[in-house]
Coordinates of C-alpha atoms and ligand atoms in Angstrom, one line a residue:
X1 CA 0.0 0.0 0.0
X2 CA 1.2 3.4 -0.7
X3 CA -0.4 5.9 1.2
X4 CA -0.2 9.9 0.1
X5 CA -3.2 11.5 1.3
X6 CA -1.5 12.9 4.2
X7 CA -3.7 15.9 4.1
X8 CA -6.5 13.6 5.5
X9 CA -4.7 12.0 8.6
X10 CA -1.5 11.2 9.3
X11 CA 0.2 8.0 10.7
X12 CA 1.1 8.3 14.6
X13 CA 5.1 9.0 15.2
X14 CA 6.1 5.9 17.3
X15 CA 7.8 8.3 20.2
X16 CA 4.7 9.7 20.6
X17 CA 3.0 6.0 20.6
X18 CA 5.6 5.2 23.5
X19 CA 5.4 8.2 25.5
X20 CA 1.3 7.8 25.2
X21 CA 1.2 3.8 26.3
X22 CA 2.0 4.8 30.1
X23 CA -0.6 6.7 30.7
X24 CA -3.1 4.4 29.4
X25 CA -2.2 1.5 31.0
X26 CA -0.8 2.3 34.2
X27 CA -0.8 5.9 35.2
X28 CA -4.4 6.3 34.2
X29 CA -5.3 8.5 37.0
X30 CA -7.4 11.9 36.5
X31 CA -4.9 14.8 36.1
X32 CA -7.6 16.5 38.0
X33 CA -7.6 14.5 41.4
X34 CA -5.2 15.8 43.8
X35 CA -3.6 12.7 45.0
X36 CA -0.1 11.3 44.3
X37 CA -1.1 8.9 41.8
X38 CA -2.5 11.2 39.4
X39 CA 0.8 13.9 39.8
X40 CA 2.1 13.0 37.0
X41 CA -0.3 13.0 34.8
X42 CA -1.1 16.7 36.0
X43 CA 2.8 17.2 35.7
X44 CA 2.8 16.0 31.9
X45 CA -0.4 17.8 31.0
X46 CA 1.7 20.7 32.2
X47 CA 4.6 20.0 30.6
X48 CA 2.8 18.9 26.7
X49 CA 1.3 22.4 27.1
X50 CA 4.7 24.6 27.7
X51 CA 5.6 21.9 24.8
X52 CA 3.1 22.8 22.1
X53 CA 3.5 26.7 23.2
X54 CA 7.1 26.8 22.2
X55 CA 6.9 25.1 19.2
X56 CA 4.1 28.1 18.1
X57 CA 5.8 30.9 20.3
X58 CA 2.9 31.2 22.3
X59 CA 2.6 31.1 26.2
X60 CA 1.6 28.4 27.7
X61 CA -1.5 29.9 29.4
X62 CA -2.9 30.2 25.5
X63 CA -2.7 26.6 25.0
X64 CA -6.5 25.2 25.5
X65 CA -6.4 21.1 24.6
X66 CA -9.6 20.2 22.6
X67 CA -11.2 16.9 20.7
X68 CA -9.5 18.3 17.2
X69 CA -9.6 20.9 14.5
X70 CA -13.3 20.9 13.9
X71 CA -13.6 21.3 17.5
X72 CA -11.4 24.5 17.5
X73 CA -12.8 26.1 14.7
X74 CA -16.5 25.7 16.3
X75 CA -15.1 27.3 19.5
X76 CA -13.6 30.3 17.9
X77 CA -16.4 31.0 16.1
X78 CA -19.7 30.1 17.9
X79 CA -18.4 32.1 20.6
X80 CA -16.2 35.0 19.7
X81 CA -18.0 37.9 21.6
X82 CA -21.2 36.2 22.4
X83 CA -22.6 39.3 24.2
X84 CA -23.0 40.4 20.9
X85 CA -24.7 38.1 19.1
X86 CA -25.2 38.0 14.9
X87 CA -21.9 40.1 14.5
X88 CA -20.6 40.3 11.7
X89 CA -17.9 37.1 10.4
X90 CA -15.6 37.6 7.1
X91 CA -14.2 34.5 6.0
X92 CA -13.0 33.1 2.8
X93 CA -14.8 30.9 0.0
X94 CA -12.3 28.2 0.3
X95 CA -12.6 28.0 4.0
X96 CA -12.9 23.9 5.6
X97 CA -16.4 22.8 6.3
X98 CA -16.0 23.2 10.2
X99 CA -15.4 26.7 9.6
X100 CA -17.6 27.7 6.4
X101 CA -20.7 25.6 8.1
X102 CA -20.2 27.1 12.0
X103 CA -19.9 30.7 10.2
X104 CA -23.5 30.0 8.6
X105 CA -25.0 28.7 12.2
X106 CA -23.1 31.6 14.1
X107 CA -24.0 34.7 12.1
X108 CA -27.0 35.7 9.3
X109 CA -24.0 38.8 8.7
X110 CA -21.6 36.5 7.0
X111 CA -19.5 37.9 4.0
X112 CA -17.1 36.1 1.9
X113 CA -13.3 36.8 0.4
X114 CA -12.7 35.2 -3.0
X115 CA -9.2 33.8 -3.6
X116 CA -7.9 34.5 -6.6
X117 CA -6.9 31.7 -9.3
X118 CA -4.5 30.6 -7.7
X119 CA -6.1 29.8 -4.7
X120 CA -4.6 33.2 -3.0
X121 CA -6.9 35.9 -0.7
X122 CA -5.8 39.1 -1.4
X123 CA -6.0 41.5 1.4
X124 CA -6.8 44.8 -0.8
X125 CA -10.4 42.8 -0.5
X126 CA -10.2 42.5 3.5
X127 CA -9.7 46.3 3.4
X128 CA -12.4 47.1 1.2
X129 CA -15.0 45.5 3.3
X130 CA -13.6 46.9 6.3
X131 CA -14.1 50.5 4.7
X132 CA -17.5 49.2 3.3
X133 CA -18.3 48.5 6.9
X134 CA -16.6 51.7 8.4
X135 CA -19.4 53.9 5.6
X136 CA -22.3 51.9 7.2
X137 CA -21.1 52.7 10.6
X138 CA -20.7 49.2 11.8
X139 CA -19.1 48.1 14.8
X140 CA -15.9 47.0 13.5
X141 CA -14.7 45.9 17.2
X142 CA -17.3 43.0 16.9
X143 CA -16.0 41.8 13.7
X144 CA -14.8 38.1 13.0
X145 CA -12.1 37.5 10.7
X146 CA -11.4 34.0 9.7
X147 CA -9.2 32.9 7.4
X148 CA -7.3 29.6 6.7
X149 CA -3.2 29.5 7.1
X150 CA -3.0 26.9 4.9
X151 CA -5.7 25.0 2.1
X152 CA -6.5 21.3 2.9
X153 CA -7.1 20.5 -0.5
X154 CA -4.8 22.9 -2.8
X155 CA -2.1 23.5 -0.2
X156 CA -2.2 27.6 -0.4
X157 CA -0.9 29.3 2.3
X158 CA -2.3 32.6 2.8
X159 CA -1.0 35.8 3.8
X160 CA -2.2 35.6 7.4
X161 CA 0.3 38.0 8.6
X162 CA -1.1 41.1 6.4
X163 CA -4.7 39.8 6.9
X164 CA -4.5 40.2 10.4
X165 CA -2.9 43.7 10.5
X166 CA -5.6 44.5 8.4
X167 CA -8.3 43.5 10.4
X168 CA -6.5 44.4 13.9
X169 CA -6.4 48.6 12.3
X170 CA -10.1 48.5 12.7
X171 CA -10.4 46.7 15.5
X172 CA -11.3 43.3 14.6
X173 CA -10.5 39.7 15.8
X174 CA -8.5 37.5 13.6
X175 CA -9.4 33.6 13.8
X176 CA -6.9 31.1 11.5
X177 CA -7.2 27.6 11.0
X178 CA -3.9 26.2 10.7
X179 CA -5.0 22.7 10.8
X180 CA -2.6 21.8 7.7
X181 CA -0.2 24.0 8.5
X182 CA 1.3 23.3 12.1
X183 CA 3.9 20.9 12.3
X184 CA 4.6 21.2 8.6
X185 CA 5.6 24.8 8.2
X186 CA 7.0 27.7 10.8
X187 CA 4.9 29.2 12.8
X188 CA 5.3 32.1 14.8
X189 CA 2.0 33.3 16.4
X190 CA 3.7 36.6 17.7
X191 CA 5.0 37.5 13.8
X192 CA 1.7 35.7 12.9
X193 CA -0.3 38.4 15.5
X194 CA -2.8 36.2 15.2
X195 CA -6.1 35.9 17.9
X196 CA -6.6 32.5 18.0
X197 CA -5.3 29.6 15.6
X198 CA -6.6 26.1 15.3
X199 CA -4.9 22.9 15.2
X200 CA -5.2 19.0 14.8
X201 CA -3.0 16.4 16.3
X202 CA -3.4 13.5 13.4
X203 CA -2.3 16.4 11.1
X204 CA 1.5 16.1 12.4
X205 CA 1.8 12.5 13.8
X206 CA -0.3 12.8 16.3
X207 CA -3.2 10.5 17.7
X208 CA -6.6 11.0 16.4
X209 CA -9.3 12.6 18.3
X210 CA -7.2 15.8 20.1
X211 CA -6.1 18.9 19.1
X212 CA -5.8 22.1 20.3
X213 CA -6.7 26.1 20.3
X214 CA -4.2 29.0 21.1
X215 CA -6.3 32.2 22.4
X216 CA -4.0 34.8 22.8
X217 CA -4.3 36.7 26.3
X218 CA -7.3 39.2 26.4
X219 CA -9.3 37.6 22.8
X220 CA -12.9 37.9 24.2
X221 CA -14.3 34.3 23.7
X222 CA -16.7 32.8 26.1
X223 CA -16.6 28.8 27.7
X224 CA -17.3 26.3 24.9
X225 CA -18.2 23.5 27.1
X226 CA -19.9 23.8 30.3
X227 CA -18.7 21.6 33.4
X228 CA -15.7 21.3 36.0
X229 CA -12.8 23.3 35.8
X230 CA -10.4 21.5 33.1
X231 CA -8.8 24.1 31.0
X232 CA -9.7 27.2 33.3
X233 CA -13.0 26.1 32.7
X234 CA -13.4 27.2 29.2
X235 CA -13.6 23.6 27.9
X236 CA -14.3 21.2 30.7
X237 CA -14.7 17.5 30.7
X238 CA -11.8 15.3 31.9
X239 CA -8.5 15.7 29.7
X240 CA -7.3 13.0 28.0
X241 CA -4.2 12.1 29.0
X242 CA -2.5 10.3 26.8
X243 CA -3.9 11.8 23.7
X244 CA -2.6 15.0 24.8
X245 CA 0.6 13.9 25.6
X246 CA 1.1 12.3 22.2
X247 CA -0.1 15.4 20.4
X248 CA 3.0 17.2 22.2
X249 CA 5.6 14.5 21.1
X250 CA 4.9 14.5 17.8
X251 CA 4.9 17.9 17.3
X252 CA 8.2 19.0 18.9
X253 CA 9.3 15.8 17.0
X254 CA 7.6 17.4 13.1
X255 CA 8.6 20.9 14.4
X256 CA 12.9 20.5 15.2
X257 CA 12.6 18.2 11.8
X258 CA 10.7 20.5 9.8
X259 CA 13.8 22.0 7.5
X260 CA 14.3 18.2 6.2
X261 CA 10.7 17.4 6.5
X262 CA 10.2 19.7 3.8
X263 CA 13.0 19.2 1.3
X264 CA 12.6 16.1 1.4
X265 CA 9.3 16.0 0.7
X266 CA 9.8 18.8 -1.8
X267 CA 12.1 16.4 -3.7
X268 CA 9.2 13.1 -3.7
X269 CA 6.9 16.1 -5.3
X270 CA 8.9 17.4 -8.4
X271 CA 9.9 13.6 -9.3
X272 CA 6.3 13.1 -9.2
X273 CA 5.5 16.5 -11.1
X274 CA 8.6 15.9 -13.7
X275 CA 7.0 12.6 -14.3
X276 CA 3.4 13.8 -15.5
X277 CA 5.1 16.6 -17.4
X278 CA 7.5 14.1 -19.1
X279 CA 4.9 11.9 -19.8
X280 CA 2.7 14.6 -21.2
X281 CA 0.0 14.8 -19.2
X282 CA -2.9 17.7 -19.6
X283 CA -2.9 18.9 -16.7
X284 CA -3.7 21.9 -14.7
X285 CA -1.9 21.9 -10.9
X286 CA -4.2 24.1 -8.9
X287 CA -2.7 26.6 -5.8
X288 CA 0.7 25.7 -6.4
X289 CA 2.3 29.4 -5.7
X290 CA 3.3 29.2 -2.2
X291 CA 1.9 26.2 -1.0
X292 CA 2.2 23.7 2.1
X293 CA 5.2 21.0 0.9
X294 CA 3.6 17.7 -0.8
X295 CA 0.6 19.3 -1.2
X296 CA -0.3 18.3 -5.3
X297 CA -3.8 18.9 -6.4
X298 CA -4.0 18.5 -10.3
X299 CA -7.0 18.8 -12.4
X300 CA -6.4 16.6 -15.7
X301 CA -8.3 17.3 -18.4
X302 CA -11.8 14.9 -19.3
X303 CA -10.6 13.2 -16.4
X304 CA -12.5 11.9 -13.7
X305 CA -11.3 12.2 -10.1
X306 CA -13.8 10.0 -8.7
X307 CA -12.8 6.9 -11.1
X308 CA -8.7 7.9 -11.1
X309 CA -9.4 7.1 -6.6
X310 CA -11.2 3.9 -7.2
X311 CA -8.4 2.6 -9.6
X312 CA -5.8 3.8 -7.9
X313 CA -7.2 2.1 -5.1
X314 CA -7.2 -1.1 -6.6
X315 CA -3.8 -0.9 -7.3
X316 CA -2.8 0.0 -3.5
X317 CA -2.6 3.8 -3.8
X318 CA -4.5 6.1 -1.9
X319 CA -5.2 9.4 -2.7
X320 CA -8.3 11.9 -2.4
X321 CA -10.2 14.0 -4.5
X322 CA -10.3 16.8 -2.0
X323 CA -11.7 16.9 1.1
X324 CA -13.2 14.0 2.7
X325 CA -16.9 15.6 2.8
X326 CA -16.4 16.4 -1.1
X327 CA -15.4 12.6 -1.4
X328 CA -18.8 11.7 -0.2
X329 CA -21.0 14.1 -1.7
X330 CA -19.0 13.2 -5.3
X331 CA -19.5 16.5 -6.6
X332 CA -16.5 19.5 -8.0
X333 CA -15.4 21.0 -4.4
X334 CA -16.0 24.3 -3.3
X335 CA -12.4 25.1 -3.3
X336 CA -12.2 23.6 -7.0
X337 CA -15.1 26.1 -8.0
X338 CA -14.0 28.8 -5.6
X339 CA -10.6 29.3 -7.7
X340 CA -12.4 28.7 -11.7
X341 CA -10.8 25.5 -12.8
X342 CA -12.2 25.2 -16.3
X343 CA -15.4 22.7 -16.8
X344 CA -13.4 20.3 -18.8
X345 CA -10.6 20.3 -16.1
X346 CA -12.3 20.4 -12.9
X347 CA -13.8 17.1 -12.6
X348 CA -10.8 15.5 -13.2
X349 CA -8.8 16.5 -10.0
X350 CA -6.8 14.5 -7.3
X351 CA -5.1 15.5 -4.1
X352 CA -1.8 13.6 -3.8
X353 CA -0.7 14.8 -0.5
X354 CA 3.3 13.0 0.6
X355 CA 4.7 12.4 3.8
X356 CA 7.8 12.3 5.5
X357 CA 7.7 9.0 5.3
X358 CA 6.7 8.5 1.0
X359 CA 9.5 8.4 -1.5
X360 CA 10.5 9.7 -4.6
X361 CA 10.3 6.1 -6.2
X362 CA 6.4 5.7 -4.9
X363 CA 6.0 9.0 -6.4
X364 CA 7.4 7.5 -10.1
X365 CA 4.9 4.5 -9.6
X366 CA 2.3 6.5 -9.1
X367 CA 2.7 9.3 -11.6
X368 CA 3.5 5.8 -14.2
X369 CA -0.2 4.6 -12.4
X370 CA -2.2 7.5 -13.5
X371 CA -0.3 7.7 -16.7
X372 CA -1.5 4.0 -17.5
X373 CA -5.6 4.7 -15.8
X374 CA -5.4 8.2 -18.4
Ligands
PLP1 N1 -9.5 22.4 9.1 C1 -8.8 21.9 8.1 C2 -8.1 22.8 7.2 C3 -8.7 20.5 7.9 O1 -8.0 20.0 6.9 C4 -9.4 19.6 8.8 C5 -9.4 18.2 8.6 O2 -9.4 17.7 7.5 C6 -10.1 20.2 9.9 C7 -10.1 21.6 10.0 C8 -10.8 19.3 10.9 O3 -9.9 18.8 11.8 P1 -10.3 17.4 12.6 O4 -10.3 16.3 11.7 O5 -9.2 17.4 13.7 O6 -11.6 17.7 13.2

């Protein structure tokens, strides 16, 4: 089996497997209880959060643990400012499904940034509706920016730094989801200046299930979950333990690797993109200008995605045609549409996303593969 659709999960680091068994089979205690038994698993909680802060340059009092991305991206948005209900939320056409669909519950005053062709939000729009805003006398404090670092199914990054600026001159809150991004590019939440930034543990090596959302000091966002006092009591329930500690492993582990993470995954890519252009493929590769390393989407002309997954499949490749929600409604992707692929292009388009772990000889057999289904 050759597995590239790292963009959907990843496959757990074995340090962070080890470092996880302990505290599932013999130090199970509740981090919360104050008895000896359960110090240490107050003691790693402690220490996995001072973990994950450095790797993002945050402090560790931002770090809140959660169930995942989609769990993050609810919080920041359902309640950002709840005192002030229906405010305003700017976020982008090409936005994940856990942000785009929790925008639509949390506000009826939801406006939208196009990218550009290449998959790219330019901030000249951000501004515009900001002034737009400013002539109708809006209160720009109680505005809701959200905005992806980096594109789960066309691997864009966007230019989060400017976006925020932006929306921090009038006032507003800036949201990212960097789901694809941490663990697999810098990130610097300072330079970022972001307000809060989502992230997934299965994304970088991690276990499934956890994740985790950085709300920098004084970001007015209310409790998401209601209970005891885990995580200041902004998200209570009993922490998991071993998930968390996991999450932290592998993503000191991704984060001191990342330089040779990425070239070498940067080196699997081009063989595979040399090989389709060799070959002669007519192809269109969609958001590759600044993108997240092994993130190819191509769009091949009277193709069909659909049918290129199921024979890949069968011969022990698997790759996506975007993002899993897309894959089961079997329709052209909102991102797909979002940037203009042309008709006879667009329902022909694959996600190959490498790993760390994928080579540049799996990425010849499987740009020879698709040669052979074309
Ligand atoms: N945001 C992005 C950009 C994603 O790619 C994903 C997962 O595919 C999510 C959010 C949801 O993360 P999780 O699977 O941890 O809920």
């Amino acid at each position: 089996m050759i597995y590239v659709d790292n963009a959907a999960t990843t496959k757990l680091d074995s340090k962070a497997f080890e470092k996880m068994k302990p505290f599932l089979l013999e130090e199970y205690g509740n981090a919360s209880q104050p008895y000896s038994f359960s110090r240490n698993a107050r003691k790693v909680l402690k220490e996995a959060r001072r973990t994950i802060a450095n790797c993002i340059n945050a402090e560790e009092e931002e770090i809140y643990f959660t169930s995942g991305g989609t769990e993050s991206n609810n919080w920041a948005i359902k309640c950002f400012d709840v005192n002030c209900r229906n405010n305003q939320i700017i976020t982008s056409k090409i936005e994940h499904h856990s942000v785009l669909n929790t925008c639509k519950v949390a506000t009826e005053n939801l406006k939208f940034l196009n990218p550009d062709s290449n998959g790219v939000i330019n901030p000249t729009e951000l501004k515009e509706l900001f002034e737009d805003n400013k002539n109708q006398k809006a209160k720009l404090e109680n505005i809701l920016v959200s905005v992806m670092l980096a594109n789960n199914e066309i691997g864009t990054i966007q230019p989060i730094k400017e976006l925020a600026e932006l929306a921090h001159s009038y006032g507003a809150c800036f949201h990212t989801d960097a789901v694809q991004a941490v663990g697999h590019i810098k990130i610097d939440v300072k330079e970022l200046n972001v307000d809060m930034l989502s992230a997934s543990a299965h994304k970088f090596n991690g276990p499934k299930g956890v994740g985790f959302l950085y709300i920098k000091k004084g970001t007015s966002l209310s409790q998401l979950i209601i209970g005891g006092s885990q995580e200041k009591g902004m998200r209570a329930g009993t922490q998991n333990v071993s998930a968390i500690v996991g999450m932290a492993v592998a993503l000191k582990e991704n984060c001191e690797n990342i330089d040779a993470n990425s070239k070498h995954i940067t080196e699997v890519e081009n063989a595979f993109i040399d090989k389709i252009t060799e070959n002669k493929l007519d192809f269109i590769r969609n958001g590759y200008i600044n993108h997240l390393p092994g993130n190819v989407n191509i769009s091949i002309r009277n193709g069909n995605g659909e049918m290129l997954l199921h024979r890949l499949d069968l011969m022990g490749i698997c790759v996506s045609t975007g993002s899993a929600c897309d894959n089961v409604n079997n329709q052209v992707s909102h991102v797909i549409k979002a940037i203009g692929v042309p008709s006879d292009y667009a329902e022909g388009t694959i996600r190959i996303s490498f790993g760390k772990e994928n080579t540049v000889e799996e990425a010849i057999f499987i740009a020879d593969s698709i040669m052979k289904i074309v």
